[in-house]
Coordinates of N, CA and C in Angstrom, one line a residue:
X1 N 8.3 -20.2 -0.3 CA 7.1 -19.3 -0.2 C 6.5 -19.2 -1.6
X2 N 5.3 -18.8 -1.7 CA 4.5 -18.5 -3.0 C 3.7 -17.2 -2.6
X3 N 3.8 -16.3 -3.7 CA 3.1 -15.1 -3.5 C 1.9 -15.0 -4.7
X4 N 0.6 -14.9 -4.2 CA -0.4 -14.7 -4.9 C -0.8 -13.2 -5.0
X5 N -0.6 -12.7 -6.2 CA -0.7 -11.1 -6.3 C -1.3 -10.8 -7.6
X6 N -1.3 -9.3 -7.8 CA -1.8 -8.8 -9.0 C -1.1 -7.5 -9.1
X7 N -0.1 -7.5 -10.0 CA 1.0 -6.4 -9.9 C 0.4 -5.0 -10.0
X8 N -0.5 -4.7 -10.9 CA -1.0 -3.4 -11.1 C -1.7 -2.7 -9.8
X9 N -2.2 -3.6 -8.9 CA -3.0 -3.1 -7.8 C -2.1 -2.5 -6.8
X10 N -2.6 -1.4 -6.0 CA -1.9 -0.7 -4.9 C -1.3 -1.7 -3.8
X11 N -2.2 -2.3 -3.3 CA -1.7 -3.3 -2.2 C -0.6 -4.3 -2.6
X12 N -0.9 -5.0 -3.6 CA 0.2 -5.9 -4.2 C 1.5 -5.1 -4.5
X13 N 1.3 -3.8 -4.9 CA 2.5 -3.1 -5.3 C 3.4 -2.8 -4.0
X14 N 2.6 -2.5 -2.8 CA 3.4 -2.2 -1.7 C 4.3 -3.4 -1.2
X15 N 3.8 -4.5 -1.4 CA 4.6 -5.7 -1.0 C 5.8 -5.9 -2.1
X16 N 5.4 -5.7 -3.3 CA 6.4 -6.0 -4.3 C 7.5 -5.0 -4.3
X17 N 7.3 -3.8 -4.0 CA 8.4 -2.8 -3.7 C 9.2 -3.2 -2.5
X18 N 8.5 -3.8 -1.6 CA 9.3 -4.1 -0.3 C 10.2 -5.2 -0.8
X19 N 9.6 -6.2 -1.3 CA 10.5 -7.6 -1.8 C 11.7 -6.9 -2.7
X20 N 11.4 -6.2 -3.8 CA 12.5 -5.7 -4.7 C 13.6 -5.0 -3.9
X21 N 13.1 -4.1 -3.0 CA 14.2 -3.4 -2.3 C 15.1 -4.2 -1.4
X22 N 14.5 -5.3 -0.8 CA 15.3 -6.1 -0.1 C 15.9 -7.5 -0.9
X23 N 15.8 -7.4 -2.2 CA 16.2 -8.5 -3.0 C 15.8 -9.9 -2.7
X24 N 14.5 -10.0 -2.3 CA 13.8 -11.1 -1.9 C 13.1 -11.7 -3.2
X25 N 13.4 -12.9 -3.7 CA 12.7 -13.4 -4.9 C 11.7 -14.7 -4.3
X26 N 10.5 -14.3 -4.8 CA 9.4 -15.3 -4.5 C 8.7 -15.9 -5.6
X27 N 8.4 -17.2 -5.6 CA 7.5 -17.6 -6.6 C 6.2 -17.1 -6.7
X28 N 5.8 -16.5 -7.8 CA 4.6 -15.6 -7.8 C 3.5 -16.1 -8.9
X29 N 2.3 -16.1 -8.4 CA 1.1 -16.4 -9.3 C 0.3 -15.0 -9.4
X30 N 0.1 -14.6 -10.6 CA -0.9 -13.4 -10.8 C -2.3 -13.9 -10.7
X31 N -3.1 -13.2 -9.9 CA -4.5 -13.3 -9.9 C -5.0 -12.1 -10.5
X32 N -5.6 -12.3 -11.8 CA -6.1 -11.2 -12.5 C -7.4 -10.7 -11.9
X33 N -7.4 -9.5 -11.4 CA -8.4 -8.9 -10.6 C -9.5 -8.4 -11.7
X34 N -9.1 -8.0 -13.0 CA -9.9 -7.5 -14.0 C -10.9 -8.7 -14.5
X35 N -10.4 -9.9 -14.4 CA -11.1 -11.0 -14.7 C -11.9 -11.7 -13.4
X36 N -11.6 -10.9 -12.3 CA -12.3 -11.4 -11.0 C -11.8 -12.7 -10.5
X37 N -10.5 -13.1 -10.8 CA -10.1 -14.3 -10.5 C -10.0 -14.5 -8.9
X38 N -10.0 -13.3 -8.2 CA -9.9 -13.5 -6.8 C -11.2 -14.0 -6.1
X39 N -12.2 -14.2 -6.9 CA -13.3 -14.7 -6.3 C -13.4 -16.2 -6.8
X40 N -12.6 -16.8 -7.6 CA -12.8 -18.2 -7.9 C -12.4 -19.0 -6.9
X41 N -13.0 -20.3 -6.8 CA -13.1 -21.1 -5.8 C -11.5 -21.6 -5.5
X42 N -10.7 -21.8 -6.4 CA -9.5 -22.1 -6.2 C -8.7 -21.2 -5.3
X43 N -8.9 -19.8 -5.5 CA -8.2 -18.8 -4.8 C -8.8 -18.6 -3.4
X44 N -10.2 -18.8 -3.4 CA -10.9 -18.7 -2.0 C -10.3 -19.7 -1.0
X45 N -10.0 -20.8 -1.6 CA -9.4 -21.7 -0.7 C -8.1 -21.4 0.0
X46 N -7.3 -20.6 -0.8 CA -6.1 -19.9 -0.1 C -6.4 -18.8 0.8
X47 N -7.4 -17.9 0.0 CA -7.6 -16.7 1.0 C -9.1 -16.5 0.8
X48 N -9.9 -17.0 1.9 CA -11.3 -16.7 1.8 C -11.8 -15.3 1.7
X49 N -10.8 -14.3 2.2 CA -11.1 -12.9 2.1 C -11.2 -12.4 0.6
X50 N -10.7 -13.1 -0.3 CA -10.7 -12.9 -1.7 C -9.9 -11.6 -2.1
X51 N -8.8 -11.4 -1.3 CA -7.9 -10.2 -1.6 C -6.5 -10.6 -1.9
X52 N -5.8 -9.7 -2.6 CA -4.4 -9.9 -2.8 C -3.6 -8.7 -2.3
X53 N -2.4 -9.0 -1.9 CA -1.6 -10.2 -2.1 C -1.9 -11.2 -1.0
X54 N -1.5 -12.4 -1.2 CA -1.5 -13.4 -0.1 C -0.2 -14.2 -0.3
X55 N 0.6 -14.1 0.8 CA 1.8 -14.9 0.8 C 1.7 -16.1 1.7
X56 N 2.0 -17.1 0.9 CA 1.9 -18.5 1.7 C 3.4 -19.0 1.9
X57 N 3.6 -19.2 3.2 CA 4.7 -19.6 3.7 C 5.1 -21.1 3.4
X58 N 6.5 -21.5 3.7 CA 6.8 -23.0 3.5 C 6.1 -23.8 4.2
X59 N 5.6 -23.5 5.6 CA 4.7 -24.2 6.5 C 3.2 -24.3 6.2
X60 N 2.8 -23.6 5.2 CA 1.5 -23.5 4.8 C 0.8 -22.3 5.3
X61 N 1.4 -21.6 6.2 CA 0.7 -20.4 6.8 C 0.4 -19.3 5.7
X62 N -0.7 -18.6 5.8 CA -1.1 -17.6 4.7 C -1.1 -16.2 5.4
X63 N -0.4 -15.4 4.9 CA -0.2 -14.0 5.5 C -1.1 -13.1 4.4
X64 N -2.2 -12.6 4.7 CA -3.1 -12.0 3.8 C -3.1 -10.4 4.0
X65 N -2.2 -9.9 5.0 CA -2.2 -8.4 5.1 C -0.8 -8.1 5.0
X66 N -0.6 -6.8 4.1 CA 0.6 -6.5 3.6 C 1.6 -6.3 4.8
X67 N 1.1 -5.4 5.8 CA 1.9 -5.0 7.0 C 2.4 -6.2 7.5
X68 N 1.6 -7.4 7.8 CA 2.0 -8.5 8.4 C 3.1 -9.3 7.6
X69 N 2.9 -9.4 6.4 CA 4.0 -9.9 5.4 C 5.2 -9.3 5.5
X70 N 5.2 -7.9 5.6 CA 6.3 -7.2 5.7 C 7.1 -7.3 6.9
X71 N 6.3 -7.3 8.2 CA 7.0 -7.7 9.3 C 7.6 -9.0 9.4
X72 N 7.1 -9.9 8.9 CA 7.7 -11.3 8.9 C 9.0 -11.3 8.0
X73 N 8.8 -10.8 6.8 CA 10.0 -10.8 5.9 C 11.0 -10.0 6.4
X74 N 11.0 -8.9 7.1 CA 11.9 -8.0 7.5 C 12.8 -8.7 8.8
X75 N 12.1 -9.6 9.5 CA 12.7 -10.4 10.5 C 13.6 -11.6 9.8
X76 N 12.9 -12.2 8.8 CA 13.5 -13.5 8.3 C 14.6 -13.0 7.3
X77 N 14.6 -11.7 6.6 CA 15.7 -11.3 5.8 C 16.0 -9.9 6.4
X78 N 16.8 -9.9 7.5 CA 17.2 -8.6 8.0 C 18.0 -7.6 7.3
X79 N 18.8 -8.0 6.0 CA 19.5 -7.1 5.3 C 18.6 -6.0 4.8
X80 N 19.1 -4.8 4.6 CA 18.4 -3.7 4.3 C 17.1 -3.5 4.9
X81 N 17.0 -3.3 6.3 CA 15.8 -3.2 7.0 C 15.0 -2.0 6.5
X82 N 13.6 -2.3 6.5 CA 12.7 -1.4 6.2 C 11.5 -1.1 7.2
X83 N 11.6 -2.0 8.4 CA 10.7 -1.8 9.5 C 11.3 -1.0 10.6
X84 N 12.5 -0.6 10.5 CA 13.3 0.0 11.6 C 14.2 -1.0 12.3
X85 N 15.3 -0.5 12.9 CA 16.3 -1.3 13.3 C 16.5 -1.3 14.9
X86 N 15.6 -0.3 15.5 CA 15.6 -0.2 16.9 C 14.1 -0.2 17.3
X87 N 13.9 -0.5 18.7 CA 12.5 -0.4 19.1 C 11.9 0.8 18.7
X88 N 12.4 1.9 18.9 CA 11.7 3.2 18.6 C 11.6 3.3 17.0
X89 N 12.5 3.1 16.5 CA 12.4 3.1 14.9 C 11.2 2.2 14.4
X90 N 11.1 1.0 14.9 CA 10.1 0.0 14.6 C 8.8 0.7 14.9
X91 N 8.7 1.3 16.1 CA 7.4 1.8 16.5 C 7.0 3.0 15.6
X92 N 8.0 3.8 15.2 CA 7.7 5.0 14.2 C 7.4 4.6 12.9
X93 N 7.9 3.5 12.4 CA 7.5 3.1 11.1 C 6.2 2.5 11.1
X94 N 5.9 1.6 12.1 CA 4.5 1.2 12.1 C 3.4 2.1 12.4
X95 N 3.9 3.1 13.2 CA 2.9 4.3 13.3 C 2.6 5.0 12.1
X96 N 3.7 5.3 11.2 CA 3.4 5.9 10.0 C 2.7 5.2 9.1
X97 N 2.9 3.9 9.0 CA 2.2 2.9 8.0 C 0.7 2.9 8.4
X98 N 0.5 2.9 9.7 CA -0.9 2.9 10.1 C -1.6 4.2 9.7
X99 N -1.0 5.4 10.1 CA -1.5 6.6 9.7 C -1.6 6.8 8.3
X100 N -0.7 6.4 7.4 CA -0.8 6.5 6.0 C -1.9 5.8 5.4
X101 N -2.1 4.4 5.9 CA -3.1 3.5 5.4 C -4.5 4.2 5.7
X102 N -4.6 4.6 7.1 CA -6.0 5.0 7.5 C -6.4 6.3 7.1
X103 N -5.5 7.2 6.6 CA -5.7 8.4 6.1 C -5.7 8.6 4.6
X104 N -4.7 8.6 3.9 CA -4.3 8.8 2.6 C -4.7 7.7 1.8
X105 N -4.4 6.4 2.0 CA -4.7 5.3 1.2 C -6.3 5.1 1.2
X106 N -6.8 5.1 2.3 CA -8.2 4.9 2.4 C -9.0 6.0 1.7
X107 N -8.4 7.3 1.9 CA -9.2 8.4 1.1 C -9.2 8.1 -0.3
X108 N -8.0 7.8 -1.0 CA -8.0 7.5 -2.4 C -8.9 6.3 -2.7
X109 N -9.1 5.3 -1.9 CA -9.8 4.2 -2.2 C -11.3 4.5 -1.9
X110 N -11.7 5.5 -1.1 CA -13.0 5.9 -1.2 C -13.5 6.5 -2.5
X111 N -12.7 7.4 -2.9 CA -12.9 8.0 -4.1 C -13.1 7.2 -5.3
X112 N -12.2 6.3 -5.4 CA -11.9 5.3 -6.5 C -13.2 4.3 -6.5
X113 N -13.4 3.6 -5.3 CA -14.3 2.5 -5.4 C -15.7 3.0 -5.3
X114 N -15.9 4.3 -4.8 CA -17.4 4.8 -4.7 C -17.8 5.6 -5.8
X115 N -16.9 6.0 -6.7 CA -17.2 6.7 -7.9 C -16.9 6.2 -9.2
X116 N -16.5 4.8 -9.2 CA -16.3 4.1 -10.4 C -17.4 3.1 -10.7
X117 N -18.0 3.3 -11.8 CA -19.0 2.3 -12.1 C -18.7 0.9 -12.1
X118 N -17.3 0.6 -12.5 CA -16.8 -0.8 -12.5 C -17.0 -1.4 -11.0
X119 N -17.2 -0.7 -10.0 CA -17.0 -1.2 -8.7 C -18.7 -1.1 -8.1
X120 N -19.7 -1.1 -8.8 CA -21.0 -1.0 -8.5 C -21.1 -2.4 -7.5
X121 N -21.6 -2.4 -6.4 CA -21.8 -3.4 -5.2 C -20.4 -3.9 -4.9
X122 N -19.3 -3.4 -5.3 CA -18.0 -3.8 -4.8 C -17.2 -2.7 -4.1
X123 N -17.9 -1.8 -3.3 CA -17.3 -0.6 -2.8 C -16.2 -0.9 -1.8
X124 N -16.2 -2.1 -1.2 CA -15.1 -2.5 -0.3 C -14.6 -3.9 -0.8
X125 N -13.3 -4.0 -0.7 CA -12.6 -5.3 -1.1 C -13.2 -6.6 -0.2
X126 N -13.2 -7.7 -0.8 CA -13.7 -8.9 -0.1 C -14.7 -9.6 -0.8
X127 N -15.3 -10.4 -0.1 CA -16.4 -11.3 -0.8 C -17.8 -10.9 -0.6
X128 N -17.9 -9.8 0.2 CA -19.3 -9.4 0.3 C -19.6 -8.4 -0.7
X129 N -20.8 -8.2 -1.2 CA -21.4 -7.2 -2.0 C -21.7 -6.0 -1.1
X130 N -21.0 -4.8 -1.2 CA -21.3 -3.7 -0.7 C -21.6 -2.5 -1.7
X131 N -22.6 -1.8 -1.4 CA -23.1 -0.8 -2.2 C -22.3 0.3 -2.2
X132 N -22.1 1.0 -3.3 CA -21.3 2.3 -3.3 C -22.1 3.4 -2.6
X133 N -21.4 4.4 -2.1 CA -21.9 5.7 -1.5 C -21.3 6.8 -2.1
X134 N -22.0 7.3 -3.0 CA -21.6 8.4 -3.8 C -21.0 9.7 -3.0
X135 N -21.5 9.9 -1.9 CA -21.1 11.0 -1.0 C -19.7 10.7 -0.6
X136 N -19.3 9.6 -0.5 CA -17.8 9.3 0.1 C -17.0 9.9 -1.0
X137 N -17.3 10.0 -2.3 CA -16.2 10.4 -3.2 C -15.7 12.0 -2.7
X138 N -16.7 12.7 -2.3 CA -16.4 14.1 -1.8 C -15.6 14.0 -0.5
X139 N -16.1 13.2 0.3 CA -15.3 13.1 1.6 C -14.0 12.6 1.5
X140 N -13.8 11.7 0.5 CA -12.4 11.0 0.2 C -11.7 12.3 -0.4
X141 N -12.0 13.1 -1.1 CA -11.2 14.1 -1.6 C -10.8 15.0 -0.5
X142 N -11.8 15.4 0.4 CA -11.5 16.3 1.6 C -10.5 15.6 2.5
X143 N -10.5 14.3 2.8 CA -9.6 13.6 3.5 C -8.2 13.8 3.0
X144 N -8.2 13.5 1.6 CA -6.9 13.6 1.0 C -6.1 14.8 1.2
X145 N -6.9 16.1 1.2 CA -6.3 17.3 1.4 C -5.5 17.4 2.7
X146 N -6.2 16.8 3.7 CA -5.6 16.9 5.0 C -4.4 16.0 5.2
X147 N -4.5 14.8 4.6 CA -3.5 13.8 4.5 C -2.2 14.3 3.9
X148 N -2.4 15.0 2.7 CA -1.2 15.4 2.0 C -0.4 16.4 2.8
X149 N -1.1 17.3 3.5 CA -0.6 18.3 4.3 C 0.1 17.7 5.6
X150 N -0.6 16.6 6.2 CA 0.1 16.1 7.3 C 1.4 15.5 7.0
X151 N 1.6 14.7 5.8 CA 2.9 14.2 5.3 C 3.9 15.3 5.0
X152 N 3.3 16.4 4.3 CA 4.2 17.5 4.1 C 4.9 18.1 5.4
X153 N 4.2 18.2 6.4 CA 4.7 18.7 7.7 C 5.7 17.8 8.2
X154 N 5.5 16.6 8.2 CA 6.5 15.4 8.6 C 7.9 15.7 7.9
X155 N 7.6 15.7 6.5 CA 8.8 15.7 5.8 C 9.6 17.1 5.7
X156 N 9.1 18.0 6.4 CA 9.8 19.3 6.6 C 10.8 19.3 7.6
X157 N 10.5 18.2 8.6 CA 11.5 18.0 9.8 C 12.6 16.9 9.5
X158 N 12.3 16.1 8.6 CA 13.3 15.0 8.4 C 13.3 14.6 7.0
X159 N 14.3 13.8 6.6 CA 14.5 13.5 5.1 C 13.5 12.3 4.6
X160 N 13.0 11.4 5.6 CA 12.1 10.4 5.3 C 11.0 10.5 6.3
X161 N 9.9 9.8 6.1 CA 8.6 9.8 7.0 C 8.9 9.6 8.3
X162 N 9.7 8.3 8.5 CA 10.0 7.8 9.9 C 11.2 8.4 10.5
X163 N 12.0 9.3 9.7 CA 13.3 9.6 10.2 C 14.4 9.9 9.3
X164 N 15.4 9.3 9.7 CA 16.7 9.6 8.8 C 16.7 8.5 7.8
X165 N 16.0 7.4 7.7 CA 16.3 6.3 6.9 C 15.0 6.1 6.1
X166 N 15.3 5.6 4.8 CA 14.2 5.1 3.9 C 13.5 3.8 4.6
X167 N 12.3 3.8 4.7 CA 11.5 2.7 5.3 C 10.3 2.3 4.5
X168 N 9.6 1.4 5.0 CA 8.4 1.0 4.3 C 7.3 2.0 4.5
X169 N 7.4 2.8 5.4 CA 6.4 4.1 5.4 C 6.6 4.9 4.1
X170 N 7.9 5.0 3.7 CA 8.2 5.8 2.4 C 7.7 5.0 1.2
X171 N 7.6 3.7 1.2 CA 7.1 2.9 0.2 C 5.6 3.2 0.0
X172 N 5.0 3.2 1.2 CA 3.6 3.3 1.2 C 3.2 4.6 0.7
X173 N 3.9 5.7 1.0 CA 3.5 7.1 0.5 C 3.8 7.1 -1.1
X174 N 4.9 6.4 -1.5 CA 5.2 6.4 -3.0 C 3.9 5.7 -3.6
X175 N 3.3 4.6 -3.1 CA 2.2 3.9 -3.6 C 1.0 4.7 -3.6
X176 N 0.8 5.4 -2.5 CA -0.3 6.3 -2.5 C -0.2 7.5 -3.6
X177 N 0.9 7.9 -3.8 CA 1.0 9.0 -4.8 C 0.7 8.4 -6.3
X178 N 1.1 7.1 -6.5 CA 0.8 6.7 -7.8 C -0.7 6.2 -7.9
X179 N -1.2 5.6 -6.8 CA -2.8 5.4 -6.6 C -3.5 6.6 -6.8
X180 N -3.0 7.8 -6.4 CA -3.8 8.7 -6.6 C -4.2 9.2 -8.1
X181 N -3.3 8.9 -8.9 CA -3.4 9.0 -10.3 C -4.6 8.3 -10.9
X182 N -4.8 7.3 -10.2 CA -6.1 6.5 -10.7 C -7.5 7.4 -10.6
X183 N -7.3 8.3 -9.7 CA -8.5 9.3 -9.5 C -8.3 10.6 -10.1
X184 N -7.1 10.7 -10.9 CA -6.7 11.9 -11.5 C -6.4 13.0 -10.5
X185 N -5.7 12.6 -9.3 CA -5.2 13.6 -8.3 C -3.8 13.4 -8.3
X186 N -3.1 14.4 -7.6 CA -1.8 14.4 -7.4 C -1.4 15.3 -6.3
X187 N -0.1 15.2 -5.8 CA 0.3 15.9 -4.7 C 0.1 17.5 -5.0
X188 N -0.4 18.1 -4.1 CA -0.6 19.5 -4.3 C 0.8 20.3 -4.5
X189 N 0.8 21.3 -5.4 CA 2.0 21.9 -5.7 C 2.7 22.5 -4.5
X190 N 1.8 23.0 -3.5 CA 2.2 23.7 -2.2 C 2.8 22.9 -1.3
X191 N 2.7 21.4 -1.5 CA 3.4 20.5 -0.6 C 4.7 20.3 -0.9
X192 N 5.6 21.4 -0.7 CA 6.9 21.5 -1.3 C 7.9 20.3 -0.6
X193 N 7.6 20.0 0.5 CA 8.5 19.0 1.1 C 8.2 17.6 0.6
X194 N 7.0 17.3 0.2 CA 6.7 16.0 -0.4 C 7.3 16.0 -1.8
X195 N 7.2 17.1 -2.4 CA 7.9 17.3 -3.8 C 9.4 17.1 -3.7
X196 N 10.1 17.7 -2.7 CA 11.5 17.5 -2.4 C 11.9 15.9 -2.1
X197 N 11.0 15.4 -1.3 CA 11.2 13.9 -0.9 C 11.1 13.0 -2.1
X198 N 10.3 13.3 -3.0 CA 9.8 12.3 -4.2 C 11.2 11.8 -4.8
X199 N 12.0 12.6 -5.4 CA 13.3 12.0 -5.9 C 14.1 11.3 -5.1
X200 N 14.3 11.6 -3.7 CA 14.9 10.9 -2.7 C 14.4 9.6 -2.6
X201 N 13.1 9.4 -2.4 CA 12.3 8.0 -2.2 C 12.4 7.1 -3.6
X202 N 12.2 7.8 -4.7 CA 12.4 6.9 -5.9 C 13.9 6.4 -6.2
X203 N 14.8 7.2 -5.9 CA 16.1 6.9 -6.0 C 16.5 5.6 -5.0
X204 N 15.8 5.6 -3.8 CA 16.1 4.6 -2.9 C 15.5 3.2 -3.4
X205 N 14.3 3.1 -3.9 CA 13.7 2.1 -4.4 C 14.4 1.6 -5.7
X206 N 15.1 2.4 -6.5 CA 15.7 1.9 -7.7 C 17.1 1.6 -7.5
X207 N 17.7 1.6 -6.3 CA 19.1 1.2 -6.0 C 19.2 -0.3 -5.9

């Protein structure tokens, strides 16, 4: 396998934390997004969507979505499962990943990409030029408020997002918390259950 990635970016970090937790070593090529290498022809041939990460399997198959790569890797490398061990756990993990990505991750991205002059005409990832919509900055911040509280309510009932075990859903929340710093935002102080979860989750990824 070969992984095309850019370590500082949130989506690549989701996959890298997954790989690190499971102890999977992959040949890695850095695609410098600051230099816009994701748009160069050599990378377009690998991933026409011009996004990272892109995981190239031994048979040449290219997985360009983080969730797809993680589902595949969890099956091929079953030790230390992160996508759930039972049908119900798997459904809960995928549900939380979807919920997190569509609420919190997208909300932060709305603020970041629509409020940063460096992303003029690049308001969405990919090969198309998409104009910024400044109003989405405020909407993104409002969406974040609701998303933080949704996560906090879930963590009031159980030690990790999807239940009793650390999963990829927790990795996604960790990445969202760090991504929020890019727009100078953080977990609200009143979200005490996220605050209590944070050291547990960081300890899990450092094991």
